[in-house]
Short mmCIF file of C-alpha atoms in Angstrom, two decimals:
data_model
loop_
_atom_site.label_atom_id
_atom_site.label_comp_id
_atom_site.label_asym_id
_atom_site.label_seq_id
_atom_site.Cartn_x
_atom_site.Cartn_y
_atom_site.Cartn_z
CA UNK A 1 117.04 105.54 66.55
CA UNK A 2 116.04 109.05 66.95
CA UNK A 3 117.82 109.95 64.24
CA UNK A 4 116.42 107.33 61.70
CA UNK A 5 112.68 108.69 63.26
CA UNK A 6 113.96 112.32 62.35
CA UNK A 7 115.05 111.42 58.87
CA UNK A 8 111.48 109.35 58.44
CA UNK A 9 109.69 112.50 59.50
CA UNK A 10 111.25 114.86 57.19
CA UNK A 11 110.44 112.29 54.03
CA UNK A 12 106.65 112.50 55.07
CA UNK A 13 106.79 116.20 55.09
CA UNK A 14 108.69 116.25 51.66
CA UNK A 15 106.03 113.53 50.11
CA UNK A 16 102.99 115.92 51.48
CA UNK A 17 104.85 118.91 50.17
CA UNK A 18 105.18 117.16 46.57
CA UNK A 19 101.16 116.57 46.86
CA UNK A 20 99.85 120.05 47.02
CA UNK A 21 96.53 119.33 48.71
CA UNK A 22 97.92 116.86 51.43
CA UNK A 23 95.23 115.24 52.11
CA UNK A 24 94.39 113.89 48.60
CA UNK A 25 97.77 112.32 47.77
CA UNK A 26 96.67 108.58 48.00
CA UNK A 27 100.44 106.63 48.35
CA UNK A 28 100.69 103.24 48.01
CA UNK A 29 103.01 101.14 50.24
CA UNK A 30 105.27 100.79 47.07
CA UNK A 31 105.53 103.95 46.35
CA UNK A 32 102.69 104.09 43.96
CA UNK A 33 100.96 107.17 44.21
CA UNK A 34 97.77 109.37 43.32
CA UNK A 35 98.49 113.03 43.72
CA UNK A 36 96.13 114.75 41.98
CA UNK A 37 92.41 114.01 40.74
CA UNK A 38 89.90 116.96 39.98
CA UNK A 39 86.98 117.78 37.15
CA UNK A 40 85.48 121.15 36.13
CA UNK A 41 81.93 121.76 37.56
CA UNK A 42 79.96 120.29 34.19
CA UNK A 43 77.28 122.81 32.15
CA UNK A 44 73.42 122.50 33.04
CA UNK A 45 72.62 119.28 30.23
CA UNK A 46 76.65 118.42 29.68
CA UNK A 47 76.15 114.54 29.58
CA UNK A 48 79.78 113.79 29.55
CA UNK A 49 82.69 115.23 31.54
CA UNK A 50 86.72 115.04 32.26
CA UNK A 51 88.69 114.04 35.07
CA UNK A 52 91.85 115.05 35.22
CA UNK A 53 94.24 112.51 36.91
CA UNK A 54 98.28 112.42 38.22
CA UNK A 55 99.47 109.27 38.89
CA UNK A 56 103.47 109.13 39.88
CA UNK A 57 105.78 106.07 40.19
CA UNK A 58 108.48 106.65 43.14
CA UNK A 59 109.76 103.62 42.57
CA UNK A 60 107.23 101.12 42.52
CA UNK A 61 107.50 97.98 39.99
CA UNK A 62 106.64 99.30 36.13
CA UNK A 63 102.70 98.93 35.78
CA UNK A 64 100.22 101.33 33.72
CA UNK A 65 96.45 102.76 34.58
CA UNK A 66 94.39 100.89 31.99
CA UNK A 67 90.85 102.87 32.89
CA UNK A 68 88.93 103.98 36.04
CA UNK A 69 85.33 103.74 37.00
CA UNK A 70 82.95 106.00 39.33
CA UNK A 71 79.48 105.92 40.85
CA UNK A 72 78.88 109.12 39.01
CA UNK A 73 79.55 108.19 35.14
CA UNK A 74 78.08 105.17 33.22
CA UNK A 75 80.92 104.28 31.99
CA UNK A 76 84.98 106.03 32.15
CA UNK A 77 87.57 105.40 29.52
CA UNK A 78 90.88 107.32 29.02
CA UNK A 79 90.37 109.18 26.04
CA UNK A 80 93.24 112.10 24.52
CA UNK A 81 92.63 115.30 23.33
CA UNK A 82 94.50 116.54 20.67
CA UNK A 83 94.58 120.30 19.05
CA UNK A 84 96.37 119.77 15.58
CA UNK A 85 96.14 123.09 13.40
CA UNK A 86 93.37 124.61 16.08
CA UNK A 87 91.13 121.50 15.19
CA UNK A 88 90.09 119.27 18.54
CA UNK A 89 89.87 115.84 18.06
CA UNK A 90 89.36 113.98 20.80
CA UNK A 91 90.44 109.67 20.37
CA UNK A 92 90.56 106.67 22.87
CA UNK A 93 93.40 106.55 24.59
CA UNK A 94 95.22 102.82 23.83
CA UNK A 95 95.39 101.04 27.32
CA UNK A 96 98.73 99.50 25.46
CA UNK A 97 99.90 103.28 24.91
CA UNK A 98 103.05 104.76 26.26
CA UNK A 99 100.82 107.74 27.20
CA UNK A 100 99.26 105.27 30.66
CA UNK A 101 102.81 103.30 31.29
CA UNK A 102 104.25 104.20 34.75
CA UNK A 103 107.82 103.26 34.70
CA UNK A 104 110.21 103.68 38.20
CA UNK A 105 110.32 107.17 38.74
CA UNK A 106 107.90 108.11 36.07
CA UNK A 107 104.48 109.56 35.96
CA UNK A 108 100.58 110.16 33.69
CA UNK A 109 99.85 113.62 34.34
CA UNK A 110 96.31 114.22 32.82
CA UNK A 111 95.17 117.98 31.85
CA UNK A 112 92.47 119.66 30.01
CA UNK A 113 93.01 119.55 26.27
CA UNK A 114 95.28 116.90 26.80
CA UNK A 115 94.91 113.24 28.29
CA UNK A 116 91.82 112.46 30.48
CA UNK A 117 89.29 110.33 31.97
CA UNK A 118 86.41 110.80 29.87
CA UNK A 119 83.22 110.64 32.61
CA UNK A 120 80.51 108.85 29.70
CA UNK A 121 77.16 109.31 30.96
CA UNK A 122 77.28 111.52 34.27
CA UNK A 123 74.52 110.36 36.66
CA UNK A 124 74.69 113.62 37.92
CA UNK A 125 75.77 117.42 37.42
CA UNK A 126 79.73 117.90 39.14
CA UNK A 127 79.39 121.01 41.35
CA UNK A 128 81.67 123.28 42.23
CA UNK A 129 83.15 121.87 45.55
CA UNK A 130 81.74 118.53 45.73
CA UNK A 131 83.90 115.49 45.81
CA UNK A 132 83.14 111.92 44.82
CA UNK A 133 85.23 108.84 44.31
CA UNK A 134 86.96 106.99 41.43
CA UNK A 135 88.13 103.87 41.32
CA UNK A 136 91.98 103.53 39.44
CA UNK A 137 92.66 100.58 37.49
CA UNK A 138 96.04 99.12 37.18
CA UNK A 139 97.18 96.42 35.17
CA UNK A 140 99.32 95.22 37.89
CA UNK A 141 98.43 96.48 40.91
CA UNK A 142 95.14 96.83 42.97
CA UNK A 143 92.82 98.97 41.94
CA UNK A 144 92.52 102.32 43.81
CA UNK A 145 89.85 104.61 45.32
CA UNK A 146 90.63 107.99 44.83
CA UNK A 147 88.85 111.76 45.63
CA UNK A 148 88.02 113.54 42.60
CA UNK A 149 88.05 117.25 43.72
CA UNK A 150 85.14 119.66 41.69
CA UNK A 151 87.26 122.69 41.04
CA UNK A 152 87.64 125.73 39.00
CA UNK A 153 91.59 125.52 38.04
CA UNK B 1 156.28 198.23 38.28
CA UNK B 2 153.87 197.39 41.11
CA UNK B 3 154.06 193.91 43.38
CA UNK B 4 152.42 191.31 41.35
CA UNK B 5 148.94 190.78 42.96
CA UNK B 6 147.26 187.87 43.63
CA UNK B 7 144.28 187.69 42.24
CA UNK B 8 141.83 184.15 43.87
CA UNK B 9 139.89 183.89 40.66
CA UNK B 10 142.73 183.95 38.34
CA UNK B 11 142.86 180.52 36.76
CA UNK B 12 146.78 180.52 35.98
CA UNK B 13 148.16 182.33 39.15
CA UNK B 14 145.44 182.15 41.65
CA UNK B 15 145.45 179.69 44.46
CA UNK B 16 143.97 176.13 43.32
CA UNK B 17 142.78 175.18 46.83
CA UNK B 18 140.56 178.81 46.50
CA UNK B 19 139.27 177.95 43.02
CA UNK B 20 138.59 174.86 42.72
CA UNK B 21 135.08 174.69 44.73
CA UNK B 22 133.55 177.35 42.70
CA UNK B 23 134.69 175.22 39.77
CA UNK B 24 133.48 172.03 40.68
CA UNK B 25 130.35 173.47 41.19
CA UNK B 26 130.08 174.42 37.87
CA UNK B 27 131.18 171.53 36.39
CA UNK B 28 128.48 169.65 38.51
CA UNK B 29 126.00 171.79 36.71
CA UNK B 30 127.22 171.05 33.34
CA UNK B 31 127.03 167.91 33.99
CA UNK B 32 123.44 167.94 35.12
CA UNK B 33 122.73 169.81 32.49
CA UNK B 34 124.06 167.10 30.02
CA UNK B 35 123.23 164.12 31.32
CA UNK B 36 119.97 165.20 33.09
CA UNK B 37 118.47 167.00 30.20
CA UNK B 38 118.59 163.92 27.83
CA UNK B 39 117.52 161.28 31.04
CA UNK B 40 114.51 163.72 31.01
CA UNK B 41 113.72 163.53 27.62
CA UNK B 42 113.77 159.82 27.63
CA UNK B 43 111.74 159.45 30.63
CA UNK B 44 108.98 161.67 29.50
CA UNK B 45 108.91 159.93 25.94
CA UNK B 46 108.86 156.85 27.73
CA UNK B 47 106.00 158.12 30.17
CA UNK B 48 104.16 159.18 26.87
CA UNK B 49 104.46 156.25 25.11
CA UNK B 50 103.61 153.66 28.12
CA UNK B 51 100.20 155.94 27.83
CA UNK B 52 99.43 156.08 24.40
CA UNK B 53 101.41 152.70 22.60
CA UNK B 54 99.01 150.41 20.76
CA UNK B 55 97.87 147.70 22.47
CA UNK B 56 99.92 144.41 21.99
CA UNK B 57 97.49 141.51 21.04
CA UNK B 58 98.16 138.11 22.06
CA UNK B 59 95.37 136.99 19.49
CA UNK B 60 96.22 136.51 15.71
CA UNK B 61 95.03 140.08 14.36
CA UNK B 62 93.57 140.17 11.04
CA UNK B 63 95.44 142.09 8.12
CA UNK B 64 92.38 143.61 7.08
CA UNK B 65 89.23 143.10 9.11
CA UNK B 66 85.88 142.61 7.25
CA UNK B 67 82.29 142.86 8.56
CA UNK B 68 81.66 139.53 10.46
CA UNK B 69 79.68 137.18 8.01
CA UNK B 70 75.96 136.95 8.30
CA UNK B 71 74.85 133.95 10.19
CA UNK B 72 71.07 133.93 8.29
CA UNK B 73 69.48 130.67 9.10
CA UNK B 74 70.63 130.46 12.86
CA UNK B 75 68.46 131.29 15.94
CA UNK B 76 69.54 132.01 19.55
CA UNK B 77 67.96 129.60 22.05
CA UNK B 78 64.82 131.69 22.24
CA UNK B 79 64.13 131.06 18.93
CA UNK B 80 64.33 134.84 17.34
CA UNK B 81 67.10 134.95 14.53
CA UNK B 82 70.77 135.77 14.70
CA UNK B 83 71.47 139.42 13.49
CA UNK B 84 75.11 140.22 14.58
CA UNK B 85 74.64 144.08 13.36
CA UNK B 86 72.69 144.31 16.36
CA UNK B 87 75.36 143.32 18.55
CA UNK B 88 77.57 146.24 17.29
CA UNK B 89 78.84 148.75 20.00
CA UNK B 90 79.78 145.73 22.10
CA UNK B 91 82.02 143.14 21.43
CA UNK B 92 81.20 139.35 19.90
CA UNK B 93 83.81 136.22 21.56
CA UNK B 94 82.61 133.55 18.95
CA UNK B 95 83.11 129.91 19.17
CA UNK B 96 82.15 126.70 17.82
CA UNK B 97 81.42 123.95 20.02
CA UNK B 98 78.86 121.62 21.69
CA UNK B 99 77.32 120.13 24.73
CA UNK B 100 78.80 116.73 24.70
CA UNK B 101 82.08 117.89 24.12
CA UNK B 102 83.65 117.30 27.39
CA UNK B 103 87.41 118.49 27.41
CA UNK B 104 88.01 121.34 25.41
CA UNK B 105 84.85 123.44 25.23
CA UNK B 106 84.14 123.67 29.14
CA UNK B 107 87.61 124.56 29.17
CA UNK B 108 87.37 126.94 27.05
CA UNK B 109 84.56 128.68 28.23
CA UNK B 110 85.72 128.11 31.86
CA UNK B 111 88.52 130.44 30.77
CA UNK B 112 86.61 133.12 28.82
CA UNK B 113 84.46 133.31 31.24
CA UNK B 114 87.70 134.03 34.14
CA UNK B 115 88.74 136.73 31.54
CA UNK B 116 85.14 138.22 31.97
CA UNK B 117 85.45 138.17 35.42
CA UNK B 118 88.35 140.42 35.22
CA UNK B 119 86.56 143.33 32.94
CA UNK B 120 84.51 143.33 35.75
CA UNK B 121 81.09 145.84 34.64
CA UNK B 122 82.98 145.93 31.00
CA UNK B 123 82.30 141.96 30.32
CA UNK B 124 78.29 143.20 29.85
CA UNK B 125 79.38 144.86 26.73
CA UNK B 126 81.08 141.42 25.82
CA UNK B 127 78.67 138.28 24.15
CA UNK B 128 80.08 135.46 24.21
CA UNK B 129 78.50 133.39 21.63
CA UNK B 130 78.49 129.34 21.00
CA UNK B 131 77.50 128.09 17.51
CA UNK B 132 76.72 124.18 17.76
CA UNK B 133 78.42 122.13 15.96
CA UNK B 134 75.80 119.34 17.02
CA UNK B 135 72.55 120.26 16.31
CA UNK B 136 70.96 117.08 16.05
CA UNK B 137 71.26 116.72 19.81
CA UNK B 138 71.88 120.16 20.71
CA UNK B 139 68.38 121.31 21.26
CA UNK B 140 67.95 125.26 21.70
CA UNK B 141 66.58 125.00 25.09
CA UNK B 142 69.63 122.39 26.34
CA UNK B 143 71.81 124.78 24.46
CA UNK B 144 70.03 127.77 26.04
CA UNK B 145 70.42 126.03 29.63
CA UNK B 146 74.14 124.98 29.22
CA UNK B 147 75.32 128.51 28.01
CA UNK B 148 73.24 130.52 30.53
CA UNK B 149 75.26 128.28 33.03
CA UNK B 150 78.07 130.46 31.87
CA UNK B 151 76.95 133.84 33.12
CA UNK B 152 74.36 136.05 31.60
CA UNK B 153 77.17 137.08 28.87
CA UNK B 154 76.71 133.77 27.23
CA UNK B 155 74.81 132.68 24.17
CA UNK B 156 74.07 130.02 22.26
CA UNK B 157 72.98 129.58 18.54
CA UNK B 158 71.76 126.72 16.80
CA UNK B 159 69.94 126.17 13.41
CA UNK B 160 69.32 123.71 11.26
CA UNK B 161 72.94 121.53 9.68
CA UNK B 162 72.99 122.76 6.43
CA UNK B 163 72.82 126.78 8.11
CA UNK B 164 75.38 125.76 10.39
CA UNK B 165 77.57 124.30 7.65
CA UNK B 166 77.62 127.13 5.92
CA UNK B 167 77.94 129.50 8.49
CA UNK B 168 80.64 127.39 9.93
CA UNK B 169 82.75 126.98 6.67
CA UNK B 170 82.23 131.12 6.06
CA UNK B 171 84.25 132.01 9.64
CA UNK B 172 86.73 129.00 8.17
CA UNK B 173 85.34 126.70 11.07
CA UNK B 174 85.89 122.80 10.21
CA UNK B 175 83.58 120.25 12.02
CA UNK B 176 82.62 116.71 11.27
CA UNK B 177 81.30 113.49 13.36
CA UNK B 178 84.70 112.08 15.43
CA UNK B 179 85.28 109.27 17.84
CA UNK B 180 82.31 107.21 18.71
CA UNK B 181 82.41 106.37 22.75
CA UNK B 182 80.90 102.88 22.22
CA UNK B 183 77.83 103.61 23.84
CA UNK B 184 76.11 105.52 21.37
CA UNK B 185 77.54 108.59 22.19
CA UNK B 186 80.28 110.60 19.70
CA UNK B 187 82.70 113.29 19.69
CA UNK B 188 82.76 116.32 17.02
CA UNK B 189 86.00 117.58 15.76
CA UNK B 190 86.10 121.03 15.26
CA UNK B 191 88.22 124.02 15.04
CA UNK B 192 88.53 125.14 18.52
CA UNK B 193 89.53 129.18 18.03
CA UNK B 194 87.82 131.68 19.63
CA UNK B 195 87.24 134.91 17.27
CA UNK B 196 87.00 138.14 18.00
CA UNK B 197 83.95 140.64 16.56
CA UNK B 198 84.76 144.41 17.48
CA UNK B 199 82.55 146.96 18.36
CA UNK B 200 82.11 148.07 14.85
CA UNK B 201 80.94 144.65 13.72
CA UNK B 202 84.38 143.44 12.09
CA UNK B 203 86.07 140.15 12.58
CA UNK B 204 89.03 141.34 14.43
CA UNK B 205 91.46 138.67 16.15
CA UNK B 206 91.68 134.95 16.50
CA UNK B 207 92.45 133.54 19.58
CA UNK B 208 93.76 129.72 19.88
CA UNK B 209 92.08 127.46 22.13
CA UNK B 210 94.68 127.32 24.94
CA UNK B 211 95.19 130.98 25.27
CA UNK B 212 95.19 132.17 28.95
CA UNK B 213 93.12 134.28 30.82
CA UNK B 214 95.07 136.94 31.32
CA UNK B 215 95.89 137.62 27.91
CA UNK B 216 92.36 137.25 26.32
CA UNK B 217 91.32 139.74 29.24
CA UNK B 218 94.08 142.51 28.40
CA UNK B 219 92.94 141.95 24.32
CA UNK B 220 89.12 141.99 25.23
CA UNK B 221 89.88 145.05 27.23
CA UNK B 222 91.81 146.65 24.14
CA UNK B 223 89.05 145.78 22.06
CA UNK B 224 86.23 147.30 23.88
#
């Protein structure tokens, strides 16, 4: 009994270390879990944004994100950069794409130049700092409000 | 015939146990000598050349720099023409990019502008200069307004599309109308490099877009 409490003790404190910033890592009972969400403070006049997302599967049934939404963009739509011969081009990530699937023990791991949630229309400036919610959508589970973290990375 | 003598520094009859510190001594000598001489060499050389190597660039360093192109037929966001001759002395980060770009150009500029930080009073003798690849919607004062966000080092330029065509395809800079969002709203593809103008006025070094901080500080610092 104590021992099984021990054990369950030491996986929390491995889970929180895996996180980073503890207290954003949004798990899901299954295993489905959020551990990382942050955007770049945005220009004076930048209408549009990124957020960068990390969504990891420890173990929950296969599902895939299939887009997000937020209070603070019009609309959001996972979009991919891609730097081919120096020359950004920047296309709409497929919801059907490989790029969103989370498989068991698999993860999306969104970064600048790379995958992201494109933030269409932002209702207002991100400052360095603030924090405001999305809202994950799955195709199978729930969806999921998450922190976004305004940081300088 | 006299009694052999003994004489203590006679190699062949004296005593070994009464030689042999004297000679060890010497040997240790020689062997500082020859070992220590050459270490010394090499460290000095080495001392000498950490001071005065060439800088290693992490940017793509042109063959043979030429002056940086004329950009006639763009204005910075005040409106008064861009005349690069007047930047010489300091040095020019260009780049081609635009407001609504959302990914790579705020990261880019996020990072140049980290590399500034660490010239610390040096970075005022760097511009860092945007040329729109959107001027229908990049108006000079929203292009003024998102660069000056920056720091006071940044600067954008802007001009009518046919100046900024040819401008663009003269620094070998490829744009063109990408991904429309859906909502009215598009994307511009464009060559994301960062180049480098030298105090002299020459086009120097190209940097790619996902170059880090570090580097582009230690090559901005070997620049200026």
């Amino acid at each position: 009994m104590r021992r099984t409490a021990r054990v369950a003790a030491s996986l929390v404190l491995v889970v929180g270390a895996c996180g980073g910033d503890d207290d954003d890592v949004v798990v899901l009972a299954d295993g489905m879990a959020v551990v990382d969400a942050w955007a770049r403070p945005t220009p004076t006049g930048a209408r549009d944004a990124a957020v960068y997302v990390t969504v990891e599967n420890r173990n929950a049934p296969a599902d895939r994100l299939i887009g997000a939404s937020s209070a603070r963009c019009m609309v959001m739509a996972p979009h991919l950069t891609v730097i081919d011969d120096d020359i950004a081009s920047m296309s709409q990530a497929d919801a059907e794409a490989d790029l969103l699937a989370l498989l068991p023990g698999g993860r999306v791991e969104m970064n600048p130049n790379d995958l992201h949630f494109m933030c269409l229309g932002l209702t207002t400036p991100l400052v360095l700092g603030d924090r405001f919610d999305i809202v994950l959508q799955f195709h199978a589970h729930d969806p999921v409000t998450v922190p976004v973290e305004v940081a300088d990375r | 015939m006299s009694a052999p003598t003994i004489d203590p520094l006679d190699p062949i009859d004296g005593d070994v146990e009464a030689t042999s510190p004297p000679r060890g001594r010497h040997r240790l000598r020689t062997f500082s000598l020859i070992v220590g001489t050459p270490m010394l060499v090499v460290a000095l050389a080495f001392g000498a050349f950490s001071l005065f190597r060439p800088h290693i660039y992490s940017g793509t360093v042109m063959q043979a720099p030429t002056a940086a192109p004329s950009m006639d037929g763009l204005e910075w966001t005040d409106g008064t023409p861009v005349d690069l001759d007047a930047l010489q002395g300091d040095v020019v980060v260009l780049y081609f990019g635009y407001t609504g770009c959302p990914d790579v150009c705020p990261t880019t500029l996020a990072q140049v502008g980290k590399a500034l930080d660490r010239l610390g009073d040096d970075a005022r003798r760097v511009h860092v200069v945007m040329v729109s690849v959107d001027p229908a919607r990049d108006t000079p004062e929203l292009l003024g307004e998102y660069m000056s966000s920056y720091g006071p080092e940044f600067a954008g330029a802007t001009g009518p599309i046919d100046a900024v065509e040819r401008v663009a395809s003269t620094y070998g800079i490829f744009f063109a109308r990408g991904d429309d969002y859906g909502n009215g709203d598009y994307a511009v593809d464009h060559t994301a490099t960062l180049m480098g103008i030298d105090t002299s006025g020459h086009l120097r070094i190209v940097w790619p877009a996902t170059l880090d901080v570090d580097r582009l500080a230690s090559d901005l610092r070997a620049l200026l």
